Tab-separated table of C-alpha atoms and ligand atoms in Angstrom:
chain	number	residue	atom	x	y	z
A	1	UNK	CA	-19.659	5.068	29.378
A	2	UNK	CA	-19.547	7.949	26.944
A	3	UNK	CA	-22.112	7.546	23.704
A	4	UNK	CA	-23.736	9.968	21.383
A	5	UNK	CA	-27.394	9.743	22.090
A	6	UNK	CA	-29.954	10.894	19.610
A	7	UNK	CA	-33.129	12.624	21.554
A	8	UNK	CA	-34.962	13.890	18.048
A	9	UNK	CA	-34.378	13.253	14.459
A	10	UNK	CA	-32.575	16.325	12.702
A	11	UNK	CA	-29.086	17.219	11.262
A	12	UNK	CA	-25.878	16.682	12.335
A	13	UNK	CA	-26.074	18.632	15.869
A	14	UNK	CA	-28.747	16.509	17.346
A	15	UNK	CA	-25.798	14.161	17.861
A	16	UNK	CA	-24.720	14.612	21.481
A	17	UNK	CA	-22.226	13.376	23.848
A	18	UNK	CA	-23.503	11.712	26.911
A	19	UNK	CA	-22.818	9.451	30.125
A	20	UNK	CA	-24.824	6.784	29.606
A	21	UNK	CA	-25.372	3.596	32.115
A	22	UNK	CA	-22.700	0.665	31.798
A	23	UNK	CA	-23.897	-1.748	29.364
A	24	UNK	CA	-24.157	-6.131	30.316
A	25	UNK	CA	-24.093	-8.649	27.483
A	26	UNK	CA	-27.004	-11.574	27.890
A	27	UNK	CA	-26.167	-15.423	27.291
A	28	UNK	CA	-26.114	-14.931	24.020
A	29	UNK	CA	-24.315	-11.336	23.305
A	30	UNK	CA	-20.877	-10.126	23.246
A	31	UNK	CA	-19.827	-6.966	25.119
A	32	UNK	CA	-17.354	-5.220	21.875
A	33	UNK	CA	-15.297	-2.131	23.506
A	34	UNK	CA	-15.415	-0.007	20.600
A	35	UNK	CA	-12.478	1.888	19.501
A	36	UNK	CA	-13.307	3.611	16.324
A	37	UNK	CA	-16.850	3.555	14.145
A	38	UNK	CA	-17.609	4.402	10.764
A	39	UNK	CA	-20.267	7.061	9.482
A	40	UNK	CA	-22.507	5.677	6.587
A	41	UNK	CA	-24.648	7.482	4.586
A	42	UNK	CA	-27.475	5.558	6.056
A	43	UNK	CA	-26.596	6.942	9.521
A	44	UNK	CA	-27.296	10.223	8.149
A	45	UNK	CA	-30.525	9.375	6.492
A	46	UNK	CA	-31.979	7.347	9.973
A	47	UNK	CA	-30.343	10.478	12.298
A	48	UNK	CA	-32.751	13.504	9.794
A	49	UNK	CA	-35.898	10.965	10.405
A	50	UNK	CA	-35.702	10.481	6.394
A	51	UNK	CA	-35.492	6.660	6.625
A	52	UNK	CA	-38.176	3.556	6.209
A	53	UNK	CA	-37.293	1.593	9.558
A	54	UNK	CA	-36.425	4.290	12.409
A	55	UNK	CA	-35.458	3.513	15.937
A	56	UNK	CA	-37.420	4.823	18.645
A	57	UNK	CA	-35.876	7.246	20.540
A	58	UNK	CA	-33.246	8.244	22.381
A	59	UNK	CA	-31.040	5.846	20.245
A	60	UNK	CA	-27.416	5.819	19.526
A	61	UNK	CA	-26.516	5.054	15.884
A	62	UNK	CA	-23.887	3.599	13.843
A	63	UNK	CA	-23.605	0.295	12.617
A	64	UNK	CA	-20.014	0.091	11.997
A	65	UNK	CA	-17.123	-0.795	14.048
A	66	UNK	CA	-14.070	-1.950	15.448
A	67	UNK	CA	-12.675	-2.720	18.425
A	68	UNK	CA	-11.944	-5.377	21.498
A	69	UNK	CA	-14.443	-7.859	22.596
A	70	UNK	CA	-14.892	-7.012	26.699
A	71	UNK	CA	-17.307	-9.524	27.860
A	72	UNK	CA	-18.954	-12.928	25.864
A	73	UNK	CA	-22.455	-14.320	26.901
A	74	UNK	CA	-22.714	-17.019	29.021
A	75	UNK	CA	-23.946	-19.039	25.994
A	76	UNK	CA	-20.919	-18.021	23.392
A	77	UNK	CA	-18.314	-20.399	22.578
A	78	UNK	CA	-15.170	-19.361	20.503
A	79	UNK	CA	-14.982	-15.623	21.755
A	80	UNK	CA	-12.038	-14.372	24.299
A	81	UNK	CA	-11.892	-11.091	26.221
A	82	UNK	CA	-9.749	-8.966	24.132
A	83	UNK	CA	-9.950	-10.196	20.650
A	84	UNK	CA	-9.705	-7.743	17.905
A	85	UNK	CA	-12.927	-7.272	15.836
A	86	UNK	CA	-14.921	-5.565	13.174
A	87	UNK	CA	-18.900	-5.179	13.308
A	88	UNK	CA	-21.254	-5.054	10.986
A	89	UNK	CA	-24.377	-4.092	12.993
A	90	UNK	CA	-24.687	-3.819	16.371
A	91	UNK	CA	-27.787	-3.843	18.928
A	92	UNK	CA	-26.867	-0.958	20.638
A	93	UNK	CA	-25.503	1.299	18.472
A	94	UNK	CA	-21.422	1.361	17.931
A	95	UNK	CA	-21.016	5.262	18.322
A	96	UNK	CA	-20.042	4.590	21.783
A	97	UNK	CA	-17.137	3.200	23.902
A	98	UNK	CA	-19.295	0.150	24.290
A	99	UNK	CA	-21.902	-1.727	22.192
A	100	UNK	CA	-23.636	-4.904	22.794
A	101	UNK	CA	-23.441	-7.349	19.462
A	102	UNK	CA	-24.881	-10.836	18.100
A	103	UNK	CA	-22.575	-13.081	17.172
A	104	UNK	CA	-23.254	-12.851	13.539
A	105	UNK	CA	-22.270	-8.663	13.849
A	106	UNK	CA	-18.547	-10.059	14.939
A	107	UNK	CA	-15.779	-10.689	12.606
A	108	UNK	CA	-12.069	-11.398	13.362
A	109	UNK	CA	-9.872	-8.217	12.274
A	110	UNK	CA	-6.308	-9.049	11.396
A	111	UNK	CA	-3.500	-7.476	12.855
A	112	UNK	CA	-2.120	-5.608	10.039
A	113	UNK	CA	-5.503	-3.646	10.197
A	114	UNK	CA	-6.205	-0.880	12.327
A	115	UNK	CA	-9.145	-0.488	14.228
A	116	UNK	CA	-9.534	2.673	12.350
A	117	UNK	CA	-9.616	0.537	9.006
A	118	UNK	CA	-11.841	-1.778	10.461
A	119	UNK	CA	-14.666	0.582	11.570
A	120	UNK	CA	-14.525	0.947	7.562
A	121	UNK	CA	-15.730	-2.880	6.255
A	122	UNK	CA	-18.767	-3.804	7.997
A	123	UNK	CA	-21.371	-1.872	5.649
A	124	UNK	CA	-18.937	-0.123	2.755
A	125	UNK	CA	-17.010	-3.552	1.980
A	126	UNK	CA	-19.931	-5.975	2.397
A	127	UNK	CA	-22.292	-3.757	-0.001
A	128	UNK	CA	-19.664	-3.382	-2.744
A	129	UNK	CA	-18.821	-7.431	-2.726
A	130	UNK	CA	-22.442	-8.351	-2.751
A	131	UNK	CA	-23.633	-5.604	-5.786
A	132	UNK	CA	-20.313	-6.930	-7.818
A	133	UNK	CA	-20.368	-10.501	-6.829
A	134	UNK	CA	-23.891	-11.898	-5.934
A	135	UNK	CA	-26.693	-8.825	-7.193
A	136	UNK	CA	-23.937	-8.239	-10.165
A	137	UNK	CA	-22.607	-11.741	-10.806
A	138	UNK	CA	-19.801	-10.270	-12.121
A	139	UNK	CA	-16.485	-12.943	-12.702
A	140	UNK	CA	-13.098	-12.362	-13.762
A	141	UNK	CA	-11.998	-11.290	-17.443
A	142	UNK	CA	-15.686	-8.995	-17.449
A	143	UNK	CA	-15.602	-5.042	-16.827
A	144	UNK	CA	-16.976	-3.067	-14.532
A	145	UNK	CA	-17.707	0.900	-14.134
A	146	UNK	CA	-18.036	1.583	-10.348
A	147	UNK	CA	-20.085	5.136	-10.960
A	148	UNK	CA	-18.956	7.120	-7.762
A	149	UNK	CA	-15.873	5.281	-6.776
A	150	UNK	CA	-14.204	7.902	-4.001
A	151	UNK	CA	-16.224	6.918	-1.095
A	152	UNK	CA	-16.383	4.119	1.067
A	153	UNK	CA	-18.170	1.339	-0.980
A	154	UNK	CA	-16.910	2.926	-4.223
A	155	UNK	CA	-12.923	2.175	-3.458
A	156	UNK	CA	-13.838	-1.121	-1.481
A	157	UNK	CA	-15.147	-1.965	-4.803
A	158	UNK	CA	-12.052	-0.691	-6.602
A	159	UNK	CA	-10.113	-3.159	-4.554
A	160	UNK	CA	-12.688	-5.919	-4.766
A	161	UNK	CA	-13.153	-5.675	-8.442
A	162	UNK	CA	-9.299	-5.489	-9.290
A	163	UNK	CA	-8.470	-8.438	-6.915
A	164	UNK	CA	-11.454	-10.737	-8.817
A	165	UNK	CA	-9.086	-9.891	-12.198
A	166	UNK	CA	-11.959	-7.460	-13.301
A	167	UNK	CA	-11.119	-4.661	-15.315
A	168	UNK	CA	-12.257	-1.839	-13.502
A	169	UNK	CA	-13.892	1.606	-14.850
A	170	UNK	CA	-14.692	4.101	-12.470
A	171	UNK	CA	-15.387	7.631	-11.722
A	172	UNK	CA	-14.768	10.582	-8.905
A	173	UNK	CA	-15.924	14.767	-8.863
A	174	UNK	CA	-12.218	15.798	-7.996
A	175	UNK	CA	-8.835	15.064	-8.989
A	176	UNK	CA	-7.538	14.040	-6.135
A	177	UNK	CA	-10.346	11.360	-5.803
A	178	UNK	CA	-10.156	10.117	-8.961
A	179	UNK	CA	-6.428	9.605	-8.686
A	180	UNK	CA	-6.546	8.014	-5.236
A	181	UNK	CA	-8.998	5.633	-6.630
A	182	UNK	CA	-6.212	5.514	-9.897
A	183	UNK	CA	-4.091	4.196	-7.150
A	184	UNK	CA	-6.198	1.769	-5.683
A	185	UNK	CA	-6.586	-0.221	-9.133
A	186	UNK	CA	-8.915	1.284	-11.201
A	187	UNK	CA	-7.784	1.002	-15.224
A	188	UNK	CA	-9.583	3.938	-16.569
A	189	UNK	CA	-11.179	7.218	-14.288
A	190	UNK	CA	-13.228	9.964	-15.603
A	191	UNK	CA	-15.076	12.963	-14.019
A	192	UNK	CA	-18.751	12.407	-13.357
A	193	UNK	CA	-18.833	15.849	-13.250
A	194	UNK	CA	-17.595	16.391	-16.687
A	195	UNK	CA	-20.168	16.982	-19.355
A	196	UNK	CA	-20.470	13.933	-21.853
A	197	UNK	CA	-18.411	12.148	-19.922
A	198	UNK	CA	-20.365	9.296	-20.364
A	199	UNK	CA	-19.089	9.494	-24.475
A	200	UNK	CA	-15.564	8.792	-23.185
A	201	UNK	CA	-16.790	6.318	-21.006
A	202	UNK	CA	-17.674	4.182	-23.825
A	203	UNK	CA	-15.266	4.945	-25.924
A	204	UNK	CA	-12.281	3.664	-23.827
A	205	UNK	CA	-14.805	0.305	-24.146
A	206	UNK	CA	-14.543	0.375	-27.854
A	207	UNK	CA	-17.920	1.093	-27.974
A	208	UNK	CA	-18.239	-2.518	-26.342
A	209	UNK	CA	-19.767	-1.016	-23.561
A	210	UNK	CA	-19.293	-2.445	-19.498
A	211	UNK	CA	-20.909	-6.080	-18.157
A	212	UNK	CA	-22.001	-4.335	-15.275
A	213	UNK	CA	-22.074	-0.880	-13.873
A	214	UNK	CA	-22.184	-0.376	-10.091
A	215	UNK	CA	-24.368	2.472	-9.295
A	216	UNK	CA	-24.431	5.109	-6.007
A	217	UNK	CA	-26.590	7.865	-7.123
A	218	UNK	CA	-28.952	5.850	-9.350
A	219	UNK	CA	-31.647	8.784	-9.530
A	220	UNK	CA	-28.682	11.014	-11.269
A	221	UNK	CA	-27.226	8.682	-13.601
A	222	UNK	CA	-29.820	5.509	-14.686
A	223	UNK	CA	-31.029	6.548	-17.565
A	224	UNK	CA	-27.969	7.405	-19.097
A	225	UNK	CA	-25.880	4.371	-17.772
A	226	UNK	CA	-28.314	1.671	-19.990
A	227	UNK	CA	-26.477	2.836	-23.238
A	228	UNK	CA	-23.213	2.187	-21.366
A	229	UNK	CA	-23.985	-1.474	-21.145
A	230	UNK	CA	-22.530	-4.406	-23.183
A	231	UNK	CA	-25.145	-7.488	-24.292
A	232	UNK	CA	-26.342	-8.678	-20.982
A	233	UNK	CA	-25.308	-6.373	-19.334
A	234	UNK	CA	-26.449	-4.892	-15.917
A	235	UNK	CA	-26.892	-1.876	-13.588
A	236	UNK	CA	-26.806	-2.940	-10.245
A	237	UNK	CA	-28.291	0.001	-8.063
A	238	UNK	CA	-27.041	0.632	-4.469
A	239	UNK	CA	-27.457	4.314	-3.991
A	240	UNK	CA	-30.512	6.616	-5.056
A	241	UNK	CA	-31.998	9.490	-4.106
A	242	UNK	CA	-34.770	10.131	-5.611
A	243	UNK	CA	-36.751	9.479	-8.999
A	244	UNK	CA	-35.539	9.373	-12.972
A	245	UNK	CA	-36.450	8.368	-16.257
A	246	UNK	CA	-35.445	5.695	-17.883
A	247	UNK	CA	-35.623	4.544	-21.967
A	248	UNK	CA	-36.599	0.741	-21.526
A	249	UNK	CA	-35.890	0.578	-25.247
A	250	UNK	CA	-32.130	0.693	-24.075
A	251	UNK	CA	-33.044	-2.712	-21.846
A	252	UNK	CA	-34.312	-4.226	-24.842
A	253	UNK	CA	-32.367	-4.081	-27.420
A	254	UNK	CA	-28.866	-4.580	-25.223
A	255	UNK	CA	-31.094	-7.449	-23.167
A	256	UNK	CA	-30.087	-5.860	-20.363
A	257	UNK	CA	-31.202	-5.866	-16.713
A	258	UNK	CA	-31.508	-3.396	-13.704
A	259	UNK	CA	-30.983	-4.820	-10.079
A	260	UNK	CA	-31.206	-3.301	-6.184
A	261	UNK	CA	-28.771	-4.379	-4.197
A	262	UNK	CA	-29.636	-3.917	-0.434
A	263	UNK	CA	-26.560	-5.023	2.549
A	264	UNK	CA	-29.259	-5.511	5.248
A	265	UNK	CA	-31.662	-7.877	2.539
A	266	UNK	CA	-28.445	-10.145	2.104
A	267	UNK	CA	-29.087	-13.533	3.346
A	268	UNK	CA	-27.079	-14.745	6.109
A	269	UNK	CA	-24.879	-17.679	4.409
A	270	UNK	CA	-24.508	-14.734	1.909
A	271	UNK	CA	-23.279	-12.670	4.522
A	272	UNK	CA	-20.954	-14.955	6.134
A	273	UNK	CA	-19.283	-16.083	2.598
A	274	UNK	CA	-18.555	-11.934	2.215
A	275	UNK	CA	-17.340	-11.571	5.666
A	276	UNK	CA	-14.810	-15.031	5.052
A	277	UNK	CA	-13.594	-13.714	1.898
A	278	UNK	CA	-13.058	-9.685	3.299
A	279	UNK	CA	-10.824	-12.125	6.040
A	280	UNK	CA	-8.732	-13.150	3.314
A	281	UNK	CA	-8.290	-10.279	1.412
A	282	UNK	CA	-7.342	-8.166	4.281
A	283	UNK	CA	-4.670	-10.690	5.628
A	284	UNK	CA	-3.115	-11.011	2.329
A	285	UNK	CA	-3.031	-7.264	1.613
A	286	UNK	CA	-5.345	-7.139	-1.584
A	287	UNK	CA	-7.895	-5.150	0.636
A	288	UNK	CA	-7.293	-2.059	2.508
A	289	UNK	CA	-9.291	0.274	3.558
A	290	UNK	CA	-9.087	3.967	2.940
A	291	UNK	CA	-9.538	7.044	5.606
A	292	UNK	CA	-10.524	10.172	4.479
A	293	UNK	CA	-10.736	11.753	8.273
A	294	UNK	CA	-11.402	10.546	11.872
A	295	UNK	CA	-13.214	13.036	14.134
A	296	UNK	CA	-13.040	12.180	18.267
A	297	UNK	CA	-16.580	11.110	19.628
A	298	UNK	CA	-16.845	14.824	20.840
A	299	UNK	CA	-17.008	16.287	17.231
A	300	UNK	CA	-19.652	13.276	15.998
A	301	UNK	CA	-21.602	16.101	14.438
A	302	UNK	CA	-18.626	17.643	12.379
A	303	UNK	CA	-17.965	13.586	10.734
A	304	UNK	CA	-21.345	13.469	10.112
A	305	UNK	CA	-21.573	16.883	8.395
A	306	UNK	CA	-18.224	16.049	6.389
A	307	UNK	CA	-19.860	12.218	5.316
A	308	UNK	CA	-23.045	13.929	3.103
A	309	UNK	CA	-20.224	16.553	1.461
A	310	UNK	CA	-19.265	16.438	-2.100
A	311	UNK	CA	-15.392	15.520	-2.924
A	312	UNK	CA	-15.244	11.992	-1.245
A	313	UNK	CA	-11.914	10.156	-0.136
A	314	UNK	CA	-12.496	7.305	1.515
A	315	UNK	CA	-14.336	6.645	4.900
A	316	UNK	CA	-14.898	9.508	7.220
A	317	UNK	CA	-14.289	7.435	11.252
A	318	UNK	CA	-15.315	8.312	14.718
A	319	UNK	CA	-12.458	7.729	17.173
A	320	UNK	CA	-14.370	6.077	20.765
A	321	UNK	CA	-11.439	5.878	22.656
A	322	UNK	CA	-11.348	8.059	26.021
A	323	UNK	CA	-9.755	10.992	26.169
A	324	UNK	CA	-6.022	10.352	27.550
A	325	UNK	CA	-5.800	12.646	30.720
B	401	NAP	P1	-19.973	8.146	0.275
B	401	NAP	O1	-18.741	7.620	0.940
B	401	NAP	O2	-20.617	9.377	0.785
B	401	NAP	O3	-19.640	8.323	-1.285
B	401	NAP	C1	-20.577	8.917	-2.166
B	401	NAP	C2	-20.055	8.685	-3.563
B	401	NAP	O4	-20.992	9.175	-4.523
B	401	NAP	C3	-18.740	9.431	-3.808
B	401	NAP	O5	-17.844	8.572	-4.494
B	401	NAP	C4	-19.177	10.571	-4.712
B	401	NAP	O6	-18.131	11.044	-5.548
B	401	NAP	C5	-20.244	9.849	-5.517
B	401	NAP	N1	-21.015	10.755	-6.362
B	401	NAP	C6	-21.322	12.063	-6.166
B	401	NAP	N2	-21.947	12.546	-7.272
B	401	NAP	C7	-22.017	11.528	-8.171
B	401	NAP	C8	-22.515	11.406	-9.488
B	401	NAP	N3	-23.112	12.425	-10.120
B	401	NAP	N4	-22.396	10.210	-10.112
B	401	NAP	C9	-21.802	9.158	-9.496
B	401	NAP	N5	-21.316	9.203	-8.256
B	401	NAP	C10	-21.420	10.381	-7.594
B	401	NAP	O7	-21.124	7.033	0.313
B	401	NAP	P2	-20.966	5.439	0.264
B	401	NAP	O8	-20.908	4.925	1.631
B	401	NAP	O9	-19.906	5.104	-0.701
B	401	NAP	O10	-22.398	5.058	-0.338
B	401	NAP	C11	-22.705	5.399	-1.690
B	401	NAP	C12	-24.219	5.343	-1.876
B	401	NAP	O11	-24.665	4.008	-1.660
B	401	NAP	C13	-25.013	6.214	-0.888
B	401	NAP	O12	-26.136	6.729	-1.536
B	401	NAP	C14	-25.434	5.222	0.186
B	401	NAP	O13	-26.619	5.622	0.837
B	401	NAP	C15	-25.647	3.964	-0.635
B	401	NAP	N6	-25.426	2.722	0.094
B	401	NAP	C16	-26.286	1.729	-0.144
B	401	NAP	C17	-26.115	0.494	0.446
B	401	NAP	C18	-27.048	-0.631	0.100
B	401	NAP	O14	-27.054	-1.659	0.792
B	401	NAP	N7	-27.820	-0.488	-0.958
B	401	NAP	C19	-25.059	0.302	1.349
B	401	NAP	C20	-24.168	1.339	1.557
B	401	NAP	C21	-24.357	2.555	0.920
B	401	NAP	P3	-17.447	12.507	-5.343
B	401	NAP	O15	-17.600	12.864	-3.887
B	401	NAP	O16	-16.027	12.258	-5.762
B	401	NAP	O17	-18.196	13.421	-6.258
């Protein structure tokens, strides 16, 4: 099978195409044939070496998917050659025409979604329902400012917010983000490139400020996000890359809280609750992922260059089908 193998940490041309031996599931694994996987930010920061749990190498990454299950373990009940899924994790990495898979990395992908789509939920959509719903607590009639709303777990937490009856702040760095996320529910969008934005942020509040603010580049924006809070308020952080100050004074006198919210810390009934209610929400049409580009598995190195640049729109997607002849 065809797989991009990584033989030493580095940038986005260490990614390379290779024939690599046919993989067998055990008992207890599932054979997935993959047919298109997503590119995370955290592929990026395991691939450059930058990253607290590495993989020993070669490895291929990716832990998003989609595609058709090929084989089932011996020990599996409830799985069927040819089932249409979505992964969230694999064990062998799903940028690849074939990945091996636990159970618990297999989810049931509707019809109405494309595989495409699908190699777009496992990380982006689980992260943004667990920061709004469980880390957050957020509930319907409260507010929320998604702060970097144009990539993948931004505008799957667009769509998640809107569909809990949340009314939904958010920001992008270019028009056409900020109106593509306009047009995936958000009530109010501003430029978080824009100096002061932050001023009309809380004025289109009232001055009320938001229950909780969801937060992708934490070590830009924390410190001036507390002011942006209502009374109990909170920042949930699920980007950051690097250090910043913060006034704690802001905590206090708002009673306010910051939280981390990590996808691979989630417990598992967590998980499984997230990956139910993504079932729902993407057979009744509320959710729907967004593509900004799909490379073929040959050009892994141009997604992955694309995924780190500014001017998000959605999920950038590896295509792993073969080549037609
Ligand atoms: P992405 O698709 O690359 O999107 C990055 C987002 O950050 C874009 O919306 C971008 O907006 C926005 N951004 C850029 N500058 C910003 C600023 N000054 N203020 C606010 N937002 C800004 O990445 P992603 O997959 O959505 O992930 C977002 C972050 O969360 C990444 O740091 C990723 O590593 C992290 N993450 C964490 C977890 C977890 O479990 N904690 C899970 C998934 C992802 P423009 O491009 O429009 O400027």
């Amino acid at each position: 099978m065809r797989a991009i193998v990584v033989e030493k940490f580095g940038g986005p041309e260490v990614l390379t195409l290779k024939h690599q031996p046919e993989l067998r599931p055990s008992p207890e694994q599932l054979l997935v044939r993959v047919n298109a996987a997503g590119v995370n930010p955290v592929d990026g920061y395991i691939r450059s070496g930058n990253y607290g749990k590495l993989p020993a190498l070669p490895y291929t990454p990716g832990m998003d998917g989609a595609g058709l299950v090929e084989a089932v373990g011996g020990q599996l009940r409830g799985y069927r050659k040819g089932q249409r899924v979505y992964l969230s994790g694999s064990l062998t990495g799903t940028y690849a025409e074939f990945c091996l898979c636990l159970p618990t990395q297999v989810h049931a992908l509707p019809p109405q979604i494309s595989f495409e789509e699908g190699a777009c939920l496992g990380i982006p959509y689980a992260t943004a329902s667990y920061a709004l719903f469980y880390r957050g607590g957020l509930k319907k009639g409260q507010s929320v400012l998604i702060h970097g709303a144009t990539g993948g777990v931004g505008l799957a937490a667009v769509q998640l917010a809107k569909r809990a009856g949340l009314r939904v702040f958010a920001t992008g760095g270019t028009e056409s983000g900020r109106q593509l996320v306009k047009g995936h529910g958000a009530d109010y969008v501003f430029d978080h490139n824009l100096p002061g934005y932050q001023q009309q942020i809380l004025e289109s509040t009232k001055g009320e400020g938001v229950s909780a603010i969801i937060e992708m580049l934490a070590n830009v924006n924390l410190g001036r996000d507390l002011p942006l809070l209502s009374h109990g308020g909170c920042v949930v952080v699920v980007g950051s890359r690097g250090p910043v100050q913060i006034q704690p004074r802001e905590l206090m006198t708002r009673e306010a809280d910051i939280r981390g919210a990590m996808i691979l810390q989630a417990p598992p009934g967590v998980l499984a609750r997230i990956h139910t209610d993504l079932l729902t929400g993407l057979t009744d049409g509320t959710l729907k992922p967004v593509i900004w580009a799909v490379f073929d598995l040959e050009h892994a190195c141009d997604a992955a260059a694309l995924q780190m640049q500014p001017g998000a729109s959605g999920k950038v997607v590896i295509s792993c089908t073969p080549p037609t002849a």
